[in-house]
Tab-separated table of C-alpha atoms in Angstrom:
chain	number	residue	atom	x	y	z
A	1	MET	CA	0.000	0.000	0.000
A	2	ARG	CA	1.397	3.336	-1.026
A	3	ASN	CA	0.808	6.596	0.731
A	4	ARG	CA	2.383	8.786	-1.893
A	5	THR	CA	0.753	9.869	-5.122
A	6	LEU	CA	-2.787	9.466	-6.212
A	7	GLU	CA	-2.791	7.151	-9.208
A	8	LYS	CA	-6.195	6.742	-10.831
A	9	VAL	CA	-4.843	4.774	-13.801
A	10	ASP	CA	-1.810	2.521	-13.579
A	11	LEU	CA	-0.511	2.532	-17.159
A	12	TYR	CA	1.559	-0.643	-16.723
A	13	TYR	CA	-1.447	-2.515	-15.349
A	14	VAL	CA	-3.680	-1.348	-18.231
A	15	LEU	CA	-1.067	-2.316	-20.817
A	16	PHE	CA	-0.547	-5.710	-19.213
A	17	TYR	CA	-4.322	-6.206	-18.957
A	18	VAL	CA	-4.822	-5.483	-22.665
A	19	LEU	CA	-1.664	-6.927	-24.192
A	20	ALA	CA	-0.952	-10.030	-22.090
A	21	PRO	CA	-4.030	-12.070	-23.134
A	22	ALA	CA	-3.632	-10.950	-26.759
A	23	ALA	CA	0.048	-11.919	-26.795
A	24	LEU	CA	-0.691	-15.266	-25.168
A	25	ALA	CA	-3.434	-15.971	-27.708
A	26	ILE	CA	-1.119	-15.113	-30.622
A	27	VAL	CA	1.718	-17.290	-29.294
A	28	VAL	CA	-0.560	-20.281	-28.661
A	29	THR	CA	-2.182	-19.904	-32.098
A	30	PHE	CA	1.243	-19.724	-33.727
A	31	LEU	CA	2.425	-22.870	-31.922
A	32	ILE	CA	-0.740	-24.709	-33.011
A	33	HIS	CA	-0.075	-23.510	-36.552
A	34	LEU	CA	3.250	-25.398	-36.465
A	35	LEU	CA	1.448	-28.680	-35.745
A	36	PRO	CA	0.709	-30.877	-38.765
A	37	ILE	CA	-3.073	-30.642	-38.249
A	38	ARG	CA	-4.758	-28.692	-41.024
A	39	ASN	CA	-6.737	-25.559	-40.153
A	40	LEU	CA	-6.791	-26.344	-36.417
A	41	TRP	CA	-5.006	-23.074	-35.734
A	42	ILE	CA	-7.974	-21.106	-37.155
A	43	LEU	CA	-10.393	-22.725	-34.703
A	44	VAL	CA	-7.987	-22.269	-31.800
A	45	GLY	CA	-7.379	-18.633	-32.832
A	46	ILE	CA	-11.103	-17.848	-32.921
A	47	GLY	CA	-11.643	-19.608	-29.582
A	48	LEU	CA	-8.798	-17.727	-27.916
A	49	PHE	CA	-10.012	-14.421	-29.347
A	50	ILE	CA	-13.451	-15.037	-27.801
A	51	LEU	CA	-11.747	-15.924	-24.503
A	52	CYS	CA	-9.785	-12.667	-24.709
A	53	LEU	CA	-13.012	-10.699	-25.209
A	54	VAL	CA	-14.564	-12.405	-22.174
A	55	PHE	CA	-11.426	-11.693	-20.122
A	56	TRP	CA	-11.315	-8.014	-21.137
A	57	SER	CA	-14.953	-7.442	-20.312
A	58	LEU	CA	-15.138	-9.324	-17.000
A	59	ALA	CA	-11.718	-9.652	-15.415
A	60	SER	CA	-11.114	-6.007	-14.432
A	61	SER	CA	-14.065	-5.862	-12.028
A	62	ARG	CA	-13.184	-9.287	-10.592
A	63	ILE	CA	-9.545	-8.279	-10.017
A	64	PHE	CA	-10.794	-5.044	-8.444
A	65	GLU	CA	-13.118	-6.946	-6.090
A	66	LEU	CA	-10.372	-9.358	-5.006
A	67	GLN	CA	-7.849	-6.590	-4.452
A	68	LEU	CA	-10.412	-4.533	-2.543
A	69	HIS	CA	-11.106	-7.472	-0.250
A	70	LYS	CA	-7.368	-7.833	0.428
A	71	PHE	CA	-7.056	-4.072	0.967
A	72	GLU	CA	-9.920	-4.089	3.476
A	73	GLN	CA	-8.239	-6.886	5.443
A	74	GLN	CA	-4.973	-4.939	5.374
A	75	LEU	CA	-6.757	-1.819	6.648
A	76	ASP	CA	-8.360	-3.817	9.461
A	77	ARG	CA	-4.953	-5.117	10.552
A	78	GLN	CA	-3.648	-1.542	10.639
A	79	GLY	CA	-6.479	-0.427	12.930
A	80	PHE	CA	-8.301	1.525	10.225
A	81	ARG	CA	-11.936	1.609	11.307
A	82	ARG	CA	-14.112	1.238	8.218
A	83	ASN	CA	-17.047	3.496	9.132
A	84	TYR	CA	-18.324	3.656	5.598
A	85	THR	CA	-17.377	1.975	2.336
A	86	PHE	CA	-18.666	3.220	-0.972
A	87	LYS	CA	-18.100	1.154	-4.094
A	88	SER	CA	-18.841	2.467	-7.553
A	89	GLU	CA	-18.027	0.733	-10.826
A	90	ALA	CA	-14.730	2.617	-11.116
A	91	ALA	CA	-13.534	3.227	-7.562
A	92	ALA	CA	-13.956	2.367	-3.912
A	93	LEU	CA	-13.724	4.814	-1.061
A	94	ILE	CA	-13.467	3.836	2.596
A	95	ILE	CA	-13.756	6.403	5.373
A	96	ASP	CA	-12.505	6.269	8.954
A	97	ILE	CA	-14.226	9.237	10.548
A	98	ASN	CA	-12.539	8.876	13.950
A	99	THR	CA	-9.013	9.273	12.597
A	100	GLY	CA	-10.066	11.373	9.597
A	101	LYS	CA	-8.524	9.031	7.041
A	102	VAL	CA	-9.742	8.080	3.603
A	103	ALA	CA	-8.699	4.951	1.700
A	104	LEU	CA	-9.059	4.894	-2.067
A	105	MET	CA	-8.786	2.223	-4.712
A	106	PHE	CA	-9.421	2.662	-8.422
A	107	LEU	CA	-10.560	0.095	-10.966
A	108	TRP	CA	-7.570	0.705	-13.248
A	109	SER	CA	-5.041	0.852	-10.439
A	110	PRO	CA	-6.093	-1.969	-8.108
A	111	PHE	CA	-2.557	-2.821	-6.980
A	112	HIS	CA	-1.826	0.704	-5.759
A	113	PRO	CA	-4.489	1.650	-3.223
A	114	ILE	CA	-3.775	4.702	-1.120
A	115	VAL	CA	-4.675	6.066	2.285
A	116	ILE	CA	-4.760	9.824	2.702
A	117	ASN	CA	-5.515	12.233	5.504
A	118	ALA	CA	-8.911	13.757	4.790
A	119	SER	CA	-7.450	17.159	5.699
A	120	ARG	CA	-5.622	17.024	2.340
A	121	ILE	CA	-8.971	17.366	0.581
A	122	ASP	CA	-9.342	20.937	-0.598
A	123	LYS	CA	-12.868	20.897	-1.924
A	124	ILE	CA	-15.870	18.537	-1.796
A	125	TRP	CA	-18.970	18.969	-3.931
A	126	VAL	CA	-21.894	17.066	-5.423
A	127	ASP	CA	-22.703	17.166	-9.132
A	128	ASP	CA	-26.266	16.067	-9.870
A	129	GLY	CA	-25.711	16.250	-13.655
A	130	LYS	CA	-28.872	18.344	-14.051
A	131	PHE	CA	-29.681	19.320	-17.612
A	132	GLY	CA	-32.690	21.402	-18.622
A	133	LEU	CA	-35.111	23.582	-16.738
A	134	GLY	CA	-38.037	23.107	-14.377
A	135	PRO	CA	-40.071	19.926	-14.817
A	136	PHE	CA	-38.082	19.059	-17.956
A	137	ALA	CA	-34.792	18.828	-16.079
A	138	THR	CA	-33.110	15.441	-16.431
A	139	SER	CA	-29.865	13.769	-15.485
A	140	LYS	CA	-27.817	10.826	-16.728
A	141	ARG	CA	-25.456	10.642	-13.773
A	142	VAL	CA	-24.959	11.835	-10.232
A	143	ARG	CA	-21.593	11.929	-8.542
A	144	PHE	CA	-19.640	13.363	-5.661
A	145	ASN	CA	-16.324	15.008	-6.358
A	146	PHE	CA	-13.384	16.054	-4.296
A	147	GLN	CA	-10.137	17.726	-5.051
A	148	ILE	CA	-6.740	16.889	-3.587
A	149	GLY	CA	-4.236	19.463	-4.756
A	150	LYS	CA	-4.784	19.640	-8.480
A	151	ARG	CA	-6.272	16.141	-8.798
A	152	LYS	CA	-10.026	15.855	-9.082
A	153	ILE	CA	-11.643	12.585	-8.043
A	154	ARG	CA	-15.127	11.929	-9.393
A	155	ILE	CA	-17.122	9.007	-8.057
A	156	ASN	CA	-20.479	8.165	-9.616
A	157	THR	CA	-23.376	7.284	-7.371
A	158	PHE	CA	-25.692	6.835	-10.351
A	159	SER	CA	-25.122	6.594	-14.092
A	160	SER	CA	-27.317	5.617	-16.991
A	161	ASN	CA	-27.219	5.758	-20.774
A	162	ARG	CA	-30.584	7.508	-20.858
A	163	PRO	CA	-31.749	10.677	-19.103
A	164	TRP	CA	-34.017	10.425	-16.069
A	165	ARG	CA	-36.250	13.089	-14.569
A	166	MET	CA	-34.862	14.719	-11.448
A	167	ASP	CA	-37.717	13.429	-9.253
A	168	THR	CA	-37.314	9.751	-10.179
A	169	ASP	CA	-36.239	7.267	-7.518
A	170	TYR	CA	-32.937	6.558	-9.309
A	171	ILE	CA	-31.875	10.194	-9.306
A	172	LEU	CA	-33.092	10.865	-5.761
A	173	THR	CA	-31.212	7.804	-4.475
A	174	GLY	CA	-28.078	8.901	-6.351
A	175	ILE	CA	-28.278	12.430	-4.944
A	176	SER	CA	-28.857	11.092	-1.449
A	177	LYS	CA	-25.806	8.820	-1.678
A	178	ALA	CA	-23.670	11.640	-3.062
A	179	ASP	CA	-24.840	14.080	-0.372
A	180	MET	CA	-24.133	11.502	2.322
A	181	MET	CA	-20.624	10.752	1.028
A	182	ALA	CA	-19.827	14.467	0.712
A	183	GLU	CA	-21.017	14.998	4.283
A	184	LEU	CA	-18.955	12.051	5.588
A	185	LEU	CA	-15.829	13.262	3.755
A	186	ASP	CA	-16.376	16.717	5.188
A	187	ARG	CA	-16.744	15.299	8.701
A	188	ALA	CA	-13.565	13.243	8.278
A	189	ALA	CA	-11.690	16.291	6.970
A	190	ARG	CA	-12.797	18.413	9.907
A	191	ARG	CA	-11.896	15.636	12.354
A	192	ASN	CA	-8.399	15.399	10.909
A	193	THR	CA	-7.712	19.118	11.146
A	194	LYS	CA	-8.622	19.224	14.865
B	1	MET	CA	-74.785	5.133	3.043
B	2	ASN	CA	-72.835	2.568	4.990
B	3	ILE	CA	-72.183	0.435	1.903
B	4	ILE	CA	-70.495	3.340	0.104
B	5	LYS	CA	-68.521	4.160	3.223
B	6	ALA	CA	-67.549	0.505	3.656
B	7	ILE	CA	-66.225	0.452	0.091
B	8	ARG	CA	-64.302	3.680	0.542
B	9	ALA	CA	-63.006	2.942	4.042
B	10	PRO	CA	-60.035	0.714	3.044
B	11	PHE	CA	-58.660	3.603	0.993
B	12	GLN	CA	-59.019	6.196	3.757
B	13	ASP	CA	-56.355	5.948	6.435
B	14	SER	CA	-58.204	8.238	8.783
B	15	TRP	CA	-61.492	6.316	8.646
B	16	CYS	CA	-62.299	3.682	11.216
B	17	LYS	CA	-62.577	0.308	9.527
B	18	LYS	CA	-65.224	-0.827	12.045
B	19	CYS	CA	-67.683	2.049	12.252
B	20	PHE	CA	-66.491	4.063	9.207
B	21	LYS	CA	-66.288	7.238	11.291
B	22	THR	CA	-63.536	9.766	10.656
B	23	MET	CA	-60.857	9.188	13.279
B	24	ASP	CA	-59.092	11.950	15.220
B	25	GLU	CA	-55.389	12.452	14.606
B	26	THR	CA	-53.944	12.391	18.106
B	27	HIS	CA	-50.204	12.351	17.318
B	28	ASN	CA	-48.072	13.299	14.342
B	29	GLN	CA	-44.357	12.828	14.853
B	30	LEU	CA	-41.248	12.665	12.703
B	31	PHE	CA	-38.664	9.981	13.410
B	32	ALA	CA	-35.177	9.240	12.158
B	33	MET	CA	-34.484	5.599	11.361
B	34	ALA	CA	-31.255	5.010	13.249
B	35	GLY	CA	-28.683	3.143	11.170
B	36	VAL	CA	-30.879	2.823	8.072
B	37	THR	CA	-29.006	4.640	5.334
B	38	VAL	CA	-29.683	5.032	1.631
B	39	ALA	CA	-29.582	1.744	-0.304
B	40	HIS	CA	-29.831	-0.240	2.939
B	41	PHE	CA	-33.585	-0.068	3.430
B	42	ARG	CA	-35.437	-3.375	3.768
B	43	PRO	CA	-39.209	-3.664	4.344
B	44	HIS	CA	-40.206	-4.690	7.881
B	45	ALA	CA	-43.477	-5.505	9.570
B	46	ASP	CA	-42.150	-6.341	13.046
B	47	PRO	CA	-43.219	-3.690	15.604
B	48	GLU	CA	-40.137	-4.421	17.736
B	49	TYR	CA	-37.951	-3.368	14.816
B	50	PHE	CA	-39.652	0.025	14.668
B	51	LEU	CA	-39.554	0.487	18.460
B	52	ARG	CA	-35.805	-0.168	18.317
B	53	THR	CA	-35.014	1.899	15.221
B	54	LEU	CA	-37.197	5.002	15.343
B	55	LYS	CA	-35.836	8.035	17.197
B	56	PRO	CA	-38.013	11.159	17.435
B	57	ILE	CA	-36.704	14.307	15.720
B	58	PRO	CA	-38.037	17.876	15.665
B	59	SER	CA	-37.604	18.374	11.888
B	60	LEU	CA	-36.054	16.756	8.819
B	61	SER	CA	-33.185	19.251	8.856
B	62	SER	CA	-31.873	17.642	12.045
B	63	ILE	CA	-30.935	14.342	10.392
B	64	PRO	CA	-27.849	13.787	8.228
B	65	ALA	CA	-28.084	13.240	4.469
B	66	GLY	CA	-28.724	9.679	3.406
B	67	LEU	CA	-30.593	8.615	6.547
B	68	TYR	CA	-34.142	7.304	6.271
B	69	ALA	CA	-36.973	9.066	8.097
B	70	CYS	CA	-40.473	8.079	9.112
B	71	ARG	CA	-43.649	10.058	9.681
B	72	GLY	CA	-45.755	8.439	12.375
B	73	VAL	CA	-49.434	9.346	12.695
B	74	ARG	CA	-51.673	7.942	15.429
B	75	TYR	CA	-55.448	7.948	14.922
B	76	HIS	CA	-58.185	7.397	17.490
B	77	CYS	CA	-61.822	6.634	16.720
B	78	PRO	CA	-64.104	8.764	18.960
B	79	LYS	CA	-66.989	6.309	18.500
B	80	CYS	CA	-65.526	2.839	19.105
B	81	GLY	CA	-62.189	3.810	20.706
B	82	ARG	CA	-60.111	1.956	18.119
B	83	THR	CA	-56.585	3.243	17.453
B	84	LEU	CA	-54.421	3.019	14.349
B	85	VAL	CA	-50.801	3.970	13.767
B	86	ARG	CA	-49.498	4.645	10.275
B	87	LEU	CA	-45.730	4.741	9.767
B	88	SER	CA	-44.744	6.265	6.417
B	89	ILE	CA	-41.110	5.517	5.614
B	90	PHE	CA	-39.273	7.769	3.212
B	91	LEU	CA	-35.847	9.021	2.228
B	92	PRO	CA	-35.550	12.800	2.532
B	93	VAL	CA	-33.526	14.234	-0.372
B	94	ARG	CA	-33.087	17.991	-0.624
B	95	GLY	CA	-36.647	18.841	0.352
B	96	LYS	CA	-38.159	15.964	-1.639
B	97	GLU	CA	-39.282	12.634	-0.248
B	98	LYS	CA	-38.590	9.280	-1.857
B	99	GLU	CA	-41.422	7.195	-0.456
B	100	GLU	CA	-40.739	3.578	0.471
B	101	GLU	CA	-43.730	2.099	2.253
B	102	ASP	CA	-46.550	2.644	4.730
B	103	VAL	CA	-46.855	0.247	7.661
B	104	TYR	CA	-50.000	0.033	9.798
B	105	PHE	CA	-50.420	-1.128	13.391
B	106	ASP	CA	-53.942	-1.305	14.824
B	107	ARG	CA	-53.390	-3.153	18.093
B	108	GLY	CA	-51.283	-0.604	19.899
B	109	GLN	CA	-48.002	-2.434	19.202
B	110	VAL	CA	-46.038	0.777	18.580
B	111	ASP	CA	-48.004	3.210	20.771
B	112	ARG	CA	-44.930	3.550	22.996
B	113	LEU	CA	-43.350	5.640	20.241
B	114	PHE	CA	-45.802	8.444	20.963
B	115	GLU	CA	-45.835	8.235	24.764
B	116	TYR	CA	-43.881	11.394	25.476
B	117	HIS	CA	-45.167	13.516	22.602
């Protein structure tokens, strides 16, 4: 666990995640091609390509879940009291209000989680994604944001590929979650500055 | 007259289901649902759960964001003496209310909630 820089995307991890299965598939297909069985390599190549697609679409969230579980155990051993854990599709945020610490892990950097003092957070705000006026106002996503130095962290509490009216249950739940997380972060930040 | 009232009574919270008379609202109190935060609400019908969870609050502004609230109304029938408690559970979000469910108790199971109000 690093307590240095905030790394939302680990470039080496992303490259490995994309290239490693592709390279493995190419090598295996090539080796099959050397065998004296006609056209077997085409079948194997197609099969491995499908496996690669499955891996790319499913493995990142599974790796994230496993790493998060390990990270939580590590935090427990260090006496970090997990008052609240929020998991979105792209990040997880764990707050210890008593000590004013915040633990963060990102989907594309699951091997480099960080723990920061909440007092380092400069600004916390909620973005309800509102678009339009009055009863026609809609939103496709709701998120809470915070800024540490020049880095902005945005964590979605609701996202959709279609717009929803602002008074729908989805949007209200998303706003409520975002408001709650912003309030908890603020409490942790104030606790840490005392 | 009574037939029409009998048909309408199930849809009127404040009507007595026995004598179809309009009941008096004796208590109206807001509660916070301790420990029940957004996305963690589960329906309950056990009165003990509500006695344990509901904490009276003066207004919705006194509870933190993301915490569920409940509006408890107690009715009393002046004719037959029957009482009814309606607990309306909702999530307050910036002045709006995301309604979850209404739970009714007509045997005084949760009357203790209103004892000091």
